[in-house]
């Protein structure tokens, strides 16, 4: 299990309210660290009051566990720095948010 493996998995997870781009390319993932069977993810949401927060965090965990059943996953949900459309990795989609 590598950082690249986890990033590839995160690219399959979508915010149910914004299903046009995965959470990685939306810029919601700030950092991924993999050491042995431990995965630490620092991420944010588009809004601190996101009603889908619990669902998104569960989707992240479940998607990783499906591929790596022995993984120990820690998600640190942060709101500093705040998410902005500038974090979107796709130029065309970023323009839609401005």
N, CA, C and O atoms as a MOPAC input file, in Angstrom:
PM7 MOZYME 1SCF
protein

 N      0.85600 1    -1.17000 1     0.00000 1
 C      0.00000 1     0.00000 1     0.00000 1
 C      0.90500 1     1.23700 1     0.00000 1
 O      1.78600 1     1.37800 1     0.84800 1
 N      0.66800 1     2.12600 1    -0.96700 1
 C      1.46100 1     3.34700 1    -1.09900 1
 C      0.55800 1     4.57800 1    -1.09200 1
 O     -0.66300 1     4.47000 1    -1.20800 1
 N      1.16400 1     5.72200 1    -0.95700 1
 C      0.42800 1     6.98600 1    -1.03400 1
 C     -0.30700 1     7.07500 1    -2.37200 1
 O     -1.45600 1     7.51400 1    -2.43100 1
 N      0.36400 1     6.65600 1    -3.43800 1
 C     -0.24700 1     6.70200 1    -4.77100 1
 C     -1.47700 1     5.79200 1    -4.84900 1
 O     -2.47800 1     6.14900 1    -5.47000 1
 N     -1.40000 1     4.60500 1    -4.21200 1
 C     -2.56300 1     3.70300 1    -4.16300 1
 C     -3.75100 1     4.40000 1    -3.51000 1
 O     -4.87500 1     4.34400 1    -4.01000 1
 N     -3.48400 1     5.05700 1    -2.38500 1
 C     -4.56800 1     5.71400 1    -1.64200 1
 C     -5.12900 1     6.88400 1    -2.44500 1
 O     -6.34400 1     7.08100 1    -2.47700 1
 N     -4.27400 1     7.65100 1    -3.08400 1
 C     -4.75700 1     8.76500 1    -3.91300 1
 C     -5.63400 1     8.22900 1    -5.04600 1
 O     -6.68200 1     8.80400 1    -5.33800 1
 N     -5.22100 1     7.14900 1    -5.67500 1
 C     -6.05100 1     6.55100 1    -6.73500 1
 C     -7.41600 1     6.14800 1    -6.19300 1
 O     -8.43200 1     6.32300 1    -6.86600 1
 N     -7.44100 1     5.61100 1    -4.98500 1
 C     -8.71500 1     5.22800 1    -4.36800 1
 C     -9.55300 1     6.47400 1    -4.08600 1
 O    -10.75600 1     6.47400 1    -4.34500 1
 N     -8.93900 1     7.53100 1    -3.56300 1
 C     -9.66900 1     8.76300 1    -3.25500 1
 C    -10.26000 1     9.39900 1    -4.50900 1
 O    -11.25900 1    10.11300 1    -4.43500 1
 N     -9.64900 1     9.14200 1    -5.64300 1
 C    -10.16800 1     9.68000 1    -6.90700 1
 C    -11.45200 1     8.97000 1    -7.34200 1
 O    -12.04900 1     9.34100 1    -8.35200 1
 N    -11.88000 1     7.95800 1    -6.59200 1
 C    -13.14600 1     7.27600 1    -6.91000 1
 C    -14.27400 1     7.71200 1    -5.97600 1
 O    -15.40700 1     7.24900 1    -6.10800 1
 N    -13.96000 1     8.60700 1    -5.02800 1
 C    -14.95000 1     9.07100 1    -4.04500 1
 C    -15.43400 1    10.45600 1    -4.45700 1
 O    -14.63500 1    11.34800 1    -4.74200 1
 N    -16.75200 1    10.62100 1    -4.48300 1
 C    -17.36300 1    11.88500 1    -4.88700 1
 C    -18.21800 1    12.44800 1    -3.76700 1
 O    -18.87800 1    11.70200 1    -3.04500 1
 N    -18.20400 1    13.76000 1    -3.62500 1
 C    -19.12600 1    14.43700 1    -2.72100 1
 C    -20.51000 1    14.28400 1    -3.34200 1
 O    -20.71400 1    14.69900 1    -4.48300 1
 N    -21.46700 1    13.69800 1    -2.62000 1
 C    -22.79500 1    13.47800 1    -3.19900 1
 C    -23.48900 1    14.76600 1    -3.66200 1
 O    -24.36000 1    14.72600 1    -4.53100 1
 N    -23.10500 1    15.88600 1    -3.08800 1
 C    -23.72500 1    17.15200 1    -3.48600 1
 C    -23.03300 1    17.80000 1    -4.67900 1
 O    -23.59700 1    18.68800 1    -5.31900 1
 N    -21.80900 1    17.35800 1    -4.98100 1
 C    -21.05300 1    17.90800 1    -6.11200 1
 C    -20.44200 1    16.73900 1    -6.87700 1
 O    -19.22500 1    16.55900 1    -6.84600 1
 N    -21.24900 1    15.95200 1    -7.55500 1
 C    -20.74200 1    14.72600 1    -8.17600 1
 C    -20.00700 1    14.91400 1    -9.50600 1
 O    -19.84700 1    13.95900 1   -10.26600 1
 N    -19.56800 1    16.12300 1    -9.78500 1
 C    -18.88600 1    16.36100 1   -11.06200 1
 C    -17.38900 1    16.08200 1   -11.00300 1
 O    -16.73400 1    15.95700 1   -12.03700 1
 N    -16.84500 1    15.98500 1    -9.77600 1
 C    -15.40700 1    15.80300 1    -9.62700 1
 C    -15.14200 1    15.06700 1    -8.32200 1
 O    -15.80700 1    15.31800 1    -7.31600 1
 N    -14.17200 1    14.15600 1    -8.33600 1
 C    -13.85500 1    13.39200 1    -7.13100 1
 C    -13.25200 1    14.29700 1    -6.05400 1
 O    -12.81800 1    15.41300 1    -6.33700 1
 N    -13.23000 1    13.79600 1    -4.81100 1
 C    -12.77700 1    14.62600 1    -3.69000 1
 C    -11.29900 1    15.00200 1    -3.79000 1
 O    -10.89800 1    16.05400 1    -3.29300 1
 N    -10.49600 1    14.16800 1    -4.41800 1
 C     -9.07800 1    14.49900 1    -4.57600 1
 C     -8.91700 1    15.67600 1    -5.54800 1
 O     -8.24200 1    16.65600 1    -5.23200 1
 N     -9.52300 1    15.57900 1    -6.70000 1
 C     -9.40600 1    16.64300 1    -7.69900 1
 C    -10.21200 1    17.88500 1    -7.33800 1
 O     -9.98800 1    18.95800 1    -7.89900 1
 N    -11.16100 1    17.74200 1    -6.39100 1
 C    -11.86700 1    18.91700 1    -5.86700 1
 C    -10.95100 1    19.71600 1    -4.94300 1
 O    -11.24400 1    20.86500 1    -4.61300 1
 N     -9.84700 1    19.10600 1    -4.52800 1
 C     -8.92400 1    19.78300 1    -3.62500 1
 C     -9.28600 1    19.60300 1    -2.16400 1
 O     -8.81400 1    20.35200 1    -1.30900 1
 N    -10.12800 1    18.60800 1    -1.86800 1
 C    -10.53400 1    18.37100 1    -0.48400 1
 C     -9.48800 1    17.58800 1     0.30600 1
 O     -9.54200 1    17.55100 1     1.53500 1
 N     -8.54800 1    16.97000 1    -0.37900 1
 C     -7.50900 1    16.19300 1     0.28100 1
 C     -6.25400 1    17.05400 1     0.37200 1
 O     -5.67000 1    17.42100 1    -0.64800 1
 N     -5.84300 1    17.37400 1     1.59400 1
 C     -4.65000 1    18.18900 1     1.79700 1
 C     -3.38900 1    17.34700 1     1.88000 1
 O     -2.33700 1    17.76600 1     1.39800 1
 N     -3.47500 1    16.16400 1     2.48300 1
 C     -2.28500 1    15.33400 1     2.60500 1
 C     -2.67600 1    13.88600 1     2.83500 1
 O     -3.70900 1    13.59500 1     3.43800 1
 N     -1.84100 1    12.98600 1     2.35000 1
 C     -2.00500 1    11.54500 1     2.56300 1
 C     -0.64500 1    11.01300 1     2.99300 1
 O      0.36700 1    11.25100 1     2.33500 1
 N     -0.63800 1    10.29700 1     4.09700 1
 C      0.60000 1     9.68900 1     4.58400 1
 C      0.32500 1     8.20400 1     4.82000 1
 O     -0.64400 1     7.84600 1     5.48900 1
 N      1.16700 1     7.35800 1     4.27800 1
 C      1.02400 1     5.90900 1     4.43500 1
 C      2.30000 1     5.36900 1     5.05700 1
 O      3.40300 1     5.60200 1     4.56100 1
 N      2.12400 1     4.64500 1     6.15100 1
 C      3.26200 1     4.00400 1     6.80000 1
 C      2.79600 1     2.63600 1     7.27300 1
 O      1.94000 1     2.51500 1     8.14900 1
 N      3.38200 1     1.61600 1     6.67100 1
 C      2.96400 1     0.23200 1     6.94200 1
 C      1.47300 1     0.10200 1     6.61900 1
 O      1.07200 1     0.36500 1     5.48600 1
 N      0.64800 1    -0.29600 1     7.58400 1
 C     -0.78900 1    -0.43200 1     7.33800 1
 C     -1.58000 1     0.77000 1     7.83700 1
 O     -2.80600 1     0.70600 1     7.92900 1
 N     -0.89900 1     1.86000 1     8.16100 1
 C     -1.56500 1     3.05300 1     8.68300 1
 C     -1.67900 1     4.11000 1     7.59900 1
 O     -0.70900 1     4.44500 1     6.91800 1
 N     -2.87700 1     4.61800 1     7.46100 1
 C     -3.14900 1     5.67700 1     6.48200 1
 C     -3.66900 1     6.88700 1     7.24400 1
 O     -4.68000 1     6.80600 1     7.94200 1
 N     -2.97500 1     8.00000 1     7.10500 1
 C     -3.41700 1     9.25500 1     7.69800 1
 C     -3.77700 1    10.21100 1     6.56800 1
 O     -2.98800 1    10.45900 1     5.65700 1
 N     -4.98800 1    10.73400 1     6.65900 1
 C     -5.48000 1    11.65400 1     5.63300 1
 C     -5.86700 1    12.95900 1     6.30900 1
 O     -6.60900 1    12.96800 1     7.29000 1
 N     -5.35900 1    14.05200 1     5.77600 1
 C     -5.79600 1    15.37700 1     6.20800 1
 C     -6.66600 1    15.90300 1     5.08400 1
 O     -6.22800 1    16.02300 1     3.93900 1
 N     -7.90000 1    16.21300 1     5.42700 1
 C     -8.83200 1    16.67000 1     4.39500 1
 C     -9.76900 1    17.72900 1     4.94900 1
 O     -9.82000 1    17.97900 1     6.15400 1
 N    -10.49800 1    18.33400 1     4.04500 1
 C    -11.47900 1    19.33200 1     4.40300 1
 C    -12.76100 1    19.04100 1     3.64200 1
 O    -12.85200 1    18.05300 1     2.91300 1
 N    -13.73000 1    19.88900 1     3.81300 1
 C    -14.97900 1    19.83600 1     3.05000 1
 C    -15.19200 1    21.22100 1     2.44700 1
 O    -14.54200 1    22.18500 1     2.85200 1
 N    -16.07900 1    21.31500 1     1.50500 1
 C    -16.29800 1    22.61500 1     0.86500 1
 C    -16.89400 1    23.62200 1     1.83800 1
 O    -16.79300 1    24.83100 1     1.63400 1
 N    -17.52300 1    23.10800 1     2.90500 1
 C    -18.19400 1    23.97000 1     3.86300 1
 C    -18.18200 1    23.27000 1     5.22200 1
 O    -18.50500 1    22.08400 1     5.28900 1
 N    -17.82200 1    23.96300 1     6.30800 1
 C    -17.81500 1    23.32400 1     7.62300 1
 C    -19.18800 1    22.78700 1     8.04400 1
 O    -19.26900 1    21.87400 1     8.86600 1
 N    -20.25100 1    23.34200 1     7.49300 1
 C    -21.59800 1    22.89800 1     7.83900 1
 C    -22.14300 1    21.87600 1     6.83900 1
 O    -23.35600 1    21.68900 1     6.74400 1
 N    -21.27100 1    21.22900 1     6.10900 1
 C    -21.68100 1    20.26900 1     5.08300 1
 C    -22.57100 1    19.18600 1     5.68800 1
 O    -22.14500 1    18.48200 1     6.60400 1
 N    -23.80000 1    19.04200 1     5.19200 1
 C    -24.69900 1    18.03200 1     5.74200 1
 C    -24.29800 1    16.59800 1     5.38500 1
 O    -24.82000 1    15.64300 1     5.96000 1
 N    -23.37800 1    16.45100 1     4.44400 1
 C    -22.94900 1    15.12200 1     4.01200 1
 C    -21.60700 1    14.71900 1     4.62700 1
 O    -21.02100 1    13.71800 1     4.21400 1
 N    -21.11600 1    15.47400 1     5.59700 1
 C    -19.78400 1    15.24300 1     6.16100 1
 C    -19.58800 1    13.80200 1     6.62600 1
 O    -18.62400 1    13.14800 1     6.22700 1
 N    -20.48400 1    13.31100 1     7.45500 1
 C    -20.33700 1    11.94400 1     7.97100 1
 C    -20.34200 1    10.92100 1     6.84700 1
 O    -19.57800 1     9.95600 1     6.86700 1
 N    -21.20100 1    11.14000 1     5.87700 1
 C    -21.29600 1    10.20900 1     4.74500 1
 C    -19.99900 1    10.20300 1     3.93300 1
 O    -19.52000 1     9.14200 1     3.53500 1
 N    -19.43800 1    11.37300 1     3.69000 1
 C    -18.20300 1    11.46000 1     2.91000 1
 C    -17.05300 1    10.77900 1     3.64900 1
 O    -16.28000 1    10.04100 1     3.03800 1
 N    -16.93400 1    11.01300 1     4.94000 1
 C    -15.87200 1    10.38100 1     5.72500 1
 C    -16.02400 1     8.86500 1     5.72100 1
 O    -15.03000 1     8.14600 1     5.61400 1
 N    -17.24600 1     8.37100 1     5.83600 1
 C    -17.48900 1     6.92600 1     5.77500 1
 C    -17.14400 1     6.36600 1     4.40100 1
 O    -16.57600 1     5.27900 1     4.29200 1
 N    -17.49000 1     7.11000 1     3.35700 1
 C    -17.17000 1     6.66200 1     1.99900 1
 C    -15.65900 1     6.55800 1     1.81500 1
 O    -15.17600 1     5.60500 1     1.20300 1
 N    -14.91400 1     7.52300 1     2.33600 1
 C    -13.45800 1     7.48900 1     2.23700 1
 C    -12.93100 1     6.23300 1     2.93600 1
 O    -12.16400 1     5.46700 1     2.35300 1
 N    -13.34300 1     6.03000 1     4.18100 1
 C    -12.87000 1     4.86200 1     4.93700 1
 C    -13.26000 1     3.55800 1     4.26300 1
 O    -12.41900 1     2.67800 1     4.07800 1
 N    -14.52100 1     3.42700 1     3.89600 1
 C    -15.00500 1     2.17400 1     3.31000 1
 C    -14.34300 1     1.85600 1     1.97800 1
 O    -14.08200 1     0.69200 1     1.67300 1
 N    -14.07500 1     2.87600 1     1.19100 1
 C    -13.45100 1     2.65100 1    -0.11300 1
 C    -12.01000 1     2.16500 1     0.05700 1
 O    -11.54900 1     1.30700 1    -0.69600 1
 N    -11.30900 1     2.70900 1     1.03500 1
 C     -9.94000 1     2.24700 1     1.29200 1
 C     -9.94900 1     0.83000 1     1.86500 1
 O     -9.16400 1    -0.02100 1     1.44800 1
 N    -10.84000 1     0.58600 1     2.82100 1
 C    -10.92600 1    -0.74200 1     3.45700 1
 C    -11.28200 1    -1.82800 1     2.44700 1
 O    -10.82100 1    -2.96400 1     2.55500 1
 N    -12.09700 1    -1.47100 1     1.47500 1
 C    -12.47300 1    -2.45200 1     0.45000 1
 C    -11.23200 1    -2.96800 1    -0.28200 1
 O    -11.14000 1    -4.15400 1    -0.59700 1
 N    -10.29900 1    -2.08700 1    -0.54400 1
 C     -9.07600 1    -2.46000 1    -1.26400 1
 C     -7.98100 1    -2.97900 1    -0.31800 1
 O     -7.22400 1    -3.88600 1    -0.66400 1
 N     -7.91400 1    -2.39000 1     0.86800 1
 C     -6.89400 1    -2.75600 1     1.85200 1
 C     -7.57500 1    -3.05300 1     3.19400 1
 O     -7.62100 1    -2.18600 1     4.06700 1
 N     -8.10000 1    -4.26200 1     3.36100 1
 C     -8.88800 1    -4.59900 1     4.55100 1
 C     -8.15600 1    -4.45500 1     5.88000 1
 O     -8.80400 1    -4.27800 1     6.91200 1
 N     -6.84200 1    -4.52600 1     5.88800 1
 C     -6.08800 1    -4.42300 1     7.14100 1
 C     -5.62500 1    -3.00500 1     7.46000 1
 O     -4.91800 1    -2.78100 1     8.44200 1
 N     -6.02000 1    -2.06900 1     6.64000 1
 C     -5.56300 1    -0.69200 1     6.84400 1
 C     -6.19100 1    -0.08000 1     8.09200 1
 O     -7.36800 1    -0.28100 1     8.39300 1
 N     -5.36800 1     0.66500 1     8.79600 1
 C     -5.84200 1     1.47400 1     9.92000 1
 C     -5.92300 1     2.90500 1     9.39000 1
 O     -4.91200 1     3.48800 1     8.99800 1
 N     -7.12400 1     3.45900 1     9.38200 1
 C     -7.34200 1     4.74700 1     8.72000 1
 C     -7.67100 1     5.82400 1     9.74200 1
 O     -8.56000 1     5.66100 1    10.57800 1
 N     -6.94600 1     6.91400 1     9.65900 1
 C     -7.20900 1     8.07700 1    10.48500 1
 C     -7.46400 1     9.25200 1     9.55000 1
 O     -6.64600 1     9.56900 1     8.68800 1
 N     -8.60800 1     9.88700 1     9.73800 1
 C     -8.93000 1    11.06800 1     8.92200 1
 C     -8.98700 1    12.27000 1     9.84600 1
 O     -9.76300 1    12.30900 1    10.80000 1
 N     -8.15300 1    13.24000 1     9.54400 1
 C     -8.13200 1    14.49000 1    10.29000 1
 C     -8.88800 1    15.51400 1     9.44700 1
 O     -8.38500 1    15.98100 1     8.42600 1
 N    -10.09000 1    15.85500 1     9.88000 1
 C    -10.92500 1    16.81200 1     9.15200 1
 C    -10.59100 1    18.20700 1     9.65800 1
 O    -10.78300 1    18.51300 1    10.83500 1
 N    -10.09100 1    19.04800 1     8.76100 1
 C     -9.66300 1    20.39600 1     9.13500 1
 C    -10.39500 1    21.44100 1     8.29400 1
 O    -10.87500 1    21.15900 1     7.19500 1
 N    -10.46400 1    22.63900 1     8.83700 1
 C    -11.08800 1    23.74100 1     8.08900 1
 C    -10.17000 1    24.96100 1     8.04300 1
 O    -10.60700 1    26.07500 1     7.75200 1
 N     -8.91000 1    24.73200 1     8.33200 1
 C     -7.91100 1    25.77900 1     8.22800 1
 C     -6.68700 1    25.15600 1     7.57000 1
 O     -5.99300 1    24.37400 1     8.22000 1
 N     -6.39900 1    25.45900 1     6.33900 1
 C     -7.05500 1    26.50000 1     5.54100 1
 C     -8.41500 1    26.04500 1     5.01000 1
 O     -8.67800 1    24.85600 1     4.83100 1
 N     -9.24200 1    27.01800 1     4.77300 1
 C    -10.57400 1    26.76100 1     4.21900 1
 C    -10.46100 1    26.32200 1     2.76700 1
 O     -9.54200 1    26.71500 1     2.04800 1
 N    -11.41300 1    25.50100 1     2.35400 1
 C    -11.48000 1    25.10900 1     0.95000 1
 C    -11.96100 1    26.30700 1     0.14100 1
 O    -12.86400 1    27.03400 1     0.55400 1
 N    -11.34200 1    26.49500 1    -1.01700 1
 C    -11.79300 1    27.49500 1    -1.98400 1
 C    -11.73200 1    26.85700 1    -3.36500 1
 O    -11.01500 1    25.87400 1    -3.55500 1
 N    -12.46300 1    27.39200 1    -4.32400 1
 C    -12.40800 1    26.83800 1    -5.67600 1
 C    -11.01600 1    26.82500 1    -6.28100 1
 O    -10.76200 1    26.07100 1    -7.22100 1
 N    -10.10500 1    27.64600 1    -5.76000 1
 C     -8.72900 1    27.66300 1    -6.27500 1
 C     -8.02200 1    26.33300 1    -6.05800 1
 O     -7.01600 1    26.05600 1    -6.71100 1
 N     -8.53400 1    25.50600 1    -5.15000 1
 C     -7.92600 1    24.20400 1    -4.86900 1
 C     -8.32700 1    23.13100 1    -5.88200 1
 O     -7.72700 1    22.05700 1    -5.91300 1
 N     -9.32900 1    23.41200 1    -6.70400 1
 C     -9.77700 1    22.44800 1    -7.71500 1
 C     -8.65700 1    22.26800 1    -8.73800 1
 O     -8.10600 1    23.24100 1    -9.25300 1
 N     -8.33600 1    21.01900 1    -9.01900 1
 C     -7.20800 1    20.71900 1    -9.91100 1
 C     -7.55400 1    20.82900 1   -11.39900 1
 O     -6.64700 1    20.90200 1   -12.22800 1
 N     -8.82600 1    20.84200 1   -11.75300 1
 C     -9.26600 1    20.91900 1   -13.14900 1
 C     -9.63700 1    22.37000 1   -13.48200 1
 O    -10.57300 1    22.92400 1   -12.90500 1
 N     -8.89500 1    22.97800 1   -14.41600 1
 C     -9.11700 1    24.38700 1   -14.75900 1
 C    -10.53300 1    24.67400 1   -15.22500 1
 O    -11.11600 1    25.68200 1   -14.82700 1
 N    -11.10300 1    23.80900 1   -16.06300 1
 C    -12.44600 1    24.05800 1   -16.60100 1
 C    -13.49600 1    24.01200 1   -15.49600 1
 O    -14.41400 1    24.83200 1   -15.47400 1
 N    -13.36500 1    23.07400 1   -14.59700 1
 C    -14.34100 1    22.97300 1   -13.51100 1
 C    -14.13500 1    24.11000 1   -12.50900 1
 O    -15.10700 1    24.63700 1   -11.96800 1
 N    -12.88700 1    24.49400 1   -12.25800 1
 C    -12.62300 1    25.61200 1   -11.34700 1
 C    -13.35600 1    26.85900 1   -11.81500 1
 O    -13.89300 1    27.60800 1   -10.99800 1
 N    -13.38200 1    27.08900 1   -13.12200 1
 C    -14.05600 1    28.25600 1   -13.69100 1
 C    -15.55400 1    28.24700 1   -13.39700 1
 O    -16.16700 1    29.30900 1   -13.28700 1
 N    -16.14700 1    27.06300 1   -13.26900 1
 C    -17.58000 1    26.95600 1   -12.98400 1
 C    -17.90700 1    27.48300 1   -11.58300 1
 O    -19.03500 1    27.90900 1   -11.33700 1
 N    -16.94700 1    27.46000 1   -10.67500 1
 C    -17.17200 1    27.89000 1    -9.28900 1
 C    -16.88600 1    29.35800 1    -9.06600 1
 O    -17.14100 1    29.89200 1    -7.98600 1
 N    -16.36100 1    30.00500 1   -10.07700 1
 C    -15.99600 1    31.43600 1    -9.89600 1
 C    -17.06400 1    32.35000 1   -10.42200 1
 O    -16.92200 1    33.57000 1   -10.35100 1

